[in-house]
Tab-separated table of C-alpha atoms and ligand atoms in Angstrom:
chain	number	residue	atom	x	y	z
A	236	UNK	CA	-17.904	87.373	11.301
A	237	UNK	CA	-20.571	86.228	8.728
A	238	UNK	CA	-23.396	83.792	9.524
A	239	UNK	CA	-22.870	80.390	7.809
A	240	UNK	CA	-25.294	77.959	6.411
A	241	UNK	CA	-25.101	74.115	7.108
A	242	UNK	CA	-27.042	71.491	5.100
A	243	UNK	CA	-28.593	69.426	7.846
A	244	UNK	CA	-29.729	66.727	5.244
A	245	UNK	CA	-26.021	65.969	4.537
A	246	UNK	CA	-24.867	65.772	8.065
A	247	UNK	CA	-22.086	63.340	8.908
A	248	UNK	CA	-23.045	60.628	11.457
A	249	UNK	CA	-22.263	61.859	15.021
A	250	UNK	CA	-21.137	58.449	16.217
A	251	UNK	CA	-17.449	58.587	14.894
A	252	UNK	CA	-16.722	61.992	16.269
A	253	UNK	CA	-18.356	61.124	19.677
A	254	UNK	CA	-16.318	57.846	19.695
A	255	UNK	CA	-13.168	59.786	18.889
A	256	UNK	CA	-13.358	61.905	21.968
A	257	UNK	CA	-14.752	59.246	24.148
A	258	UNK	CA	-11.647	57.105	23.449
A	259	UNK	CA	-9.719	59.989	25.001
A	260	UNK	CA	-12.047	60.107	28.086
A	261	UNK	CA	-14.300	62.890	27.006
A	262	UNK	CA	-18.022	62.534	27.278
A	263	UNK	CA	-20.367	64.639	25.198
A	264	UNK	CA	-24.156	64.884	26.473
A	265	UNK	CA	-26.858	67.334	27.235
A	266	UNK	CA	-26.667	69.052	30.564
A	267	UNK	CA	-29.762	68.878	32.717
A	268	UNK	CA	-31.502	71.555	34.561
A	269	UNK	CA	-29.655	71.340	38.007
A	270	UNK	CA	-26.506	71.722	36.142
A	271	UNK	CA	-27.492	75.048	34.642
A	272	UNK	CA	-25.485	77.416	37.213
A	273	UNK	CA	-22.330	75.362	36.691
A	274	UNK	CA	-22.575	75.446	32.806
A	275	UNK	CA	-23.677	79.035	32.733
A	276	UNK	CA	-20.804	80.135	35.323
A	277	UNK	CA	-18.246	78.366	33.279
A	278	UNK	CA	-19.330	79.932	30.107
A	279	UNK	CA	-19.329	83.327	31.705
A	280	UNK	CA	-15.855	82.775	33.268
A	281	UNK	CA	-14.388	81.625	30.056
A	282	UNK	CA	-16.350	83.443	27.369
A	283	UNK	CA	-18.015	86.388	28.941
A	284	UNK	CA	-21.651	87.653	29.835
A	285	UNK	CA	-23.115	87.781	26.287
A	286	UNK	CA	-22.387	83.995	25.749
A	287	UNK	CA	-23.546	83.208	29.306
A	288	UNK	CA	-26.835	84.840	28.535
A	289	UNK	CA	-27.481	82.791	25.241
A	290	UNK	CA	-26.533	79.571	27.311
A	291	UNK	CA	-29.314	80.452	29.875
A	292	UNK	CA	-31.816	80.680	27.044
A	293	UNK	CA	-30.712	77.395	25.880
A	294	UNK	CA	-31.498	75.939	29.195
A	295	UNK	CA	-35.240	77.287	28.784
A	296	UNK	CA	-35.885	74.787	25.833
A	297	UNK	CA	-36.973	71.131	26.394
A	298	UNK	CA	-34.861	69.384	25.864
A	299	UNK	CA	-32.138	71.630	26.792
A	300	UNK	CA	-30.590	72.897	23.335
A	301	UNK	CA	-27.157	72.536	24.523
A	302	UNK	CA	-24.350	69.988	24.661
A	303	UNK	CA	-21.338	69.846	27.103
A	304	UNK	CA	-18.022	68.048	27.127
A	305	UNK	CA	-16.844	66.601	30.302
A	306	UNK	CA	-13.408	65.350	31.185
A	307	UNK	CA	-12.534	63.807	34.577
A	308	UNK	CA	-15.828	65.345	36.013
A	309	UNK	CA	-14.915	68.844	34.743
A	310	UNK	CA	-16.522	70.811	32.125
A	311	UNK	CA	-14.274	71.553	29.146
A	312	UNK	CA	-16.552	72.781	26.403
A	313	UNK	CA	-20.046	73.553	25.538
A	314	UNK	CA	-22.261	74.265	22.333
A	315	UNK	CA	-25.719	75.794	22.227
A	316	UNK	CA	-28.318	75.961	19.429
A	317	UNK	CA	-31.887	77.294	18.959
A	318	UNK	CA	-31.016	80.149	21.470
A	319	UNK	CA	-30.630	83.607	19.933
A	320	UNK	CA	-32.950	82.740	16.895
A	321	UNK	CA	-34.549	79.572	15.807
A	322	UNK	CA	-32.222	77.156	13.752
A	323	UNK	CA	-29.228	79.208	14.994
A	324	UNK	CA	-26.071	77.364	16.353
A	325	UNK	CA	-24.004	79.053	18.932
A	326	UNK	CA	-22.373	80.124	21.041
A	327	UNK	CA	-19.604	77.332	21.345
A	328	UNK	CA	-16.357	77.118	23.110
A	329	UNK	CA	-13.810	74.756	24.304
A	330	UNK	CA	-11.333	75.528	27.291
A	331	UNK	CA	-7.903	76.669	26.119
A	332	UNK	CA	-6.119	73.481	27.199
A	333	UNK	CA	-8.569	71.256	25.616
A	334	UNK	CA	-8.547	72.561	22.077
A	335	UNK	CA	-7.307	70.839	18.963
A	336	UNK	CA	-8.506	67.321	20.044
A	337	UNK	CA	-11.712	67.183	18.273
A	338	UNK	CA	-13.949	68.273	21.289
A	339	UNK	CA	-15.288	71.349	19.354
A	340	UNK	CA	-16.035	69.343	16.348
A	341	UNK	CA	-17.904	66.550	18.143
A	342	UNK	CA	-20.058	69.376	20.154
A	343	UNK	CA	-20.845	71.028	16.721
A	344	UNK	CA	-22.013	67.727	15.075
A	345	UNK	CA	-24.137	66.660	18.123
A	346	UNK	CA	-25.751	70.148	17.991
A	347	UNK	CA	-26.449	70.091	14.381
A	348	UNK	CA	-28.180	66.835	14.798
A	349	UNK	CA	-30.236	68.415	17.570
A	350	UNK	CA	-31.291	71.141	14.977
A	351	UNK	CA	-32.180	68.383	12.529
A	352	UNK	CA	-34.267	66.572	15.043
A	353	UNK	CA	-36.269	69.834	15.481
A	354	UNK	CA	-37.241	69.545	11.834
A	355	UNK	CA	-34.948	72.129	10.126
A	356	UNK	CA	-33.409	71.372	6.705
A	357	UNK	CA	-30.584	74.223	7.255
A	358	UNK	CA	-28.740	75.215	10.387
A	359	UNK	CA	-27.327	78.854	10.730
A	360	UNK	CA	-24.038	79.387	12.534
A	361	UNK	CA	-24.588	82.844	13.985
A	362	UNK	CA	-21.674	85.202	13.613
A	363	UNK	CA	-19.016	82.648	12.788
A	364	UNK	CA	-15.621	83.446	14.166
A	365	UNK	CA	-13.508	80.544	13.099
A	366	UNK	CA	-14.990	80.272	9.517
A	367	UNK	CA	-12.543	77.651	8.558
A	368	UNK	CA	-13.359	75.273	11.500
A	369	UNK	CA	-17.069	75.313	10.341
A	370	UNK	CA	-16.178	74.898	6.699
A	371	UNK	CA	-13.816	72.037	7.531
A	372	UNK	CA	-16.041	70.057	9.965
A	373	UNK	CA	-19.343	70.455	8.168
A	374	UNK	CA	-18.874	72.244	4.801
A	375	UNK	CA	-20.631	75.287	6.005
A	376	UNK	CA	-21.039	78.241	3.610
A	377	UNK	CA	-20.726	81.862	4.544
A	378	UNK	CA	-24.063	83.776	3.955
A	379	UNK	CA	-23.509	86.822	1.784
A	380	UNK	CA	-24.218	90.159	3.446
A	381	UNK	CA	-24.820	88.735	6.928
A	382	UNK	CA	-22.507	91.022	8.792
A	383	UNK	CA	-23.492	92.450	11.238
A	384	UNK	CA	-26.823	90.489	10.603
A	385	UNK	CA	-29.037	89.838	13.657
A	386	UNK	CA	-26.442	91.362	16.045
A	387	UNK	CA	-26.737	94.971	14.591
A	388	UNK	CA	-27.047	97.376	17.299
A	389	UNK	CA	-26.708	94.783	20.006
A	390	UNK	CA	-26.355	96.256	23.607
A	391	UNK	CA	-23.150	95.304	25.421
B	207	COA	C1	-13.559	76.987	17.632
B	207	COA	C2	-13.308	75.918	18.776
B	207	COA	C3	-14.713	75.697	19.515
B	207	COA	C4	-12.881	74.583	18.065
B	207	COA	O1	-12.631	73.695	19.001
B	207	COA	P1	-11.597	72.512	19.012
B	207	COA	O2	-11.906	71.460	20.082
B	207	COA	O3	-10.241	73.247	19.179
B	207	COA	O4	-11.893	71.933	17.546
B	207	COA	P2	-11.370	70.575	16.899
B	207	COA	O5	-10.198	69.957	17.673
B	207	COA	O6	-12.677	69.672	16.982
B	207	COA	O7	-11.203	70.948	15.483
B	207	COA	C5	-11.702	70.351	14.271
B	207	COA	C6	-11.128	70.803	13.105
B	207	COA	O8	-11.213	72.290	12.888
B	207	COA	C7	-9.909	72.820	12.776
B	207	COA	N1	-9.975	74.067	13.611
B	207	COA	C8	-10.270	74.321	15.047
B	207	COA	N2	-10.248	75.473	15.328
B	207	COA	C9	-9.941	76.186	14.274
B	207	COA	C10	-9.795	77.656	13.959
B	207	COA	N3	-10.011	78.534	14.817
B	207	COA	N4	-9.561	78.035	12.627
B	207	COA	C11	-9.416	76.989	11.698
B	207	COA	N5	-9.451	75.650	12.037
B	207	COA	C12	-9.727	75.259	13.165
B	207	COA	C13	-9.012	71.836	13.552
B	207	COA	O9	-7.680	72.075	13.148
B	207	COA	C14	-9.624	70.432	13.252
B	207	COA	O10	-9.189	70.037	11.921
B	207	COA	P3	-8.619	68.571	11.550
B	207	COA	O11	-9.810	67.768	11.811
B	207	COA	O12	-8.151	68.683	10.202
B	207	COA	O13	-7.567	68.432	12.609
B	207	COA	C15	-12.199	76.473	19.848
B	207	COA	O14	-11.097	76.816	19.107
B	207	COA	C16	-12.704	77.619	20.757
B	207	COA	O15	-13.273	77.328	21.819
B	207	COA	N6	-12.375	78.965	20.178
B	207	COA	C17	-12.752	80.100	20.978
B	207	COA	C18	-14.234	80.354	21.003
B	207	COA	C19	-14.655	80.500	19.483
B	207	COA	O16	-14.217	81.105	18.640
B	207	COA	N7	-15.973	79.888	19.329
B	207	COA	C20	-16.724	79.896	18.179
B	207	COA	C21	-17.557	81.060	18.031
B	207	COA	S1	-18.548	81.231	16.604
């Protein structure tokens, strides 16, 4: 799972991806502080303690460096950035039932705009699992020699 580099100065507009999911009844927005327990618990339940910890850190930033996807008042996906390291994207995940409908892509693009707004020229996808998803959605490039990278010796 290499880290991957994204050119934030060549990002596609977020609006088309957000509209595509909005037309299907999915809202993408930043969570607010009173929703922290809902989001962190959902991430823990679906993706485990490590990602829940990273999500908690995203809630310590102002604005919260996280986007969530909501359908019929239920959380169906999340994406964090500026959590484990500065300029890093991740973790991200979409509920199994909701995958393959553009939700993960919309969360990714919204988050990358969040990084761009912080002033970075490049975003880094930390420990990219589905490399093809990132290449396809944003033209991300694997960073040579980045395994295990920042995660070396991580306690579990
Ligand atoms: C990766 C993930 C967030 C993608 O979410 P999603 O809502 O299914 O993604 P989208 O529907 O927006 O897909 C966007 C494009 O990427 C492709 N894609 C999605 N997941 C992919 C994967 N795992 N491998 C290759 N391509 C993938 C889709 O086919 C789609 O292509 P298209 O536009 O040509 O149709 C989701 O599969 C997931 O939660 N996986 C488990 C957690 C995980 O691995 N997170 C990443 C950690 S780095």
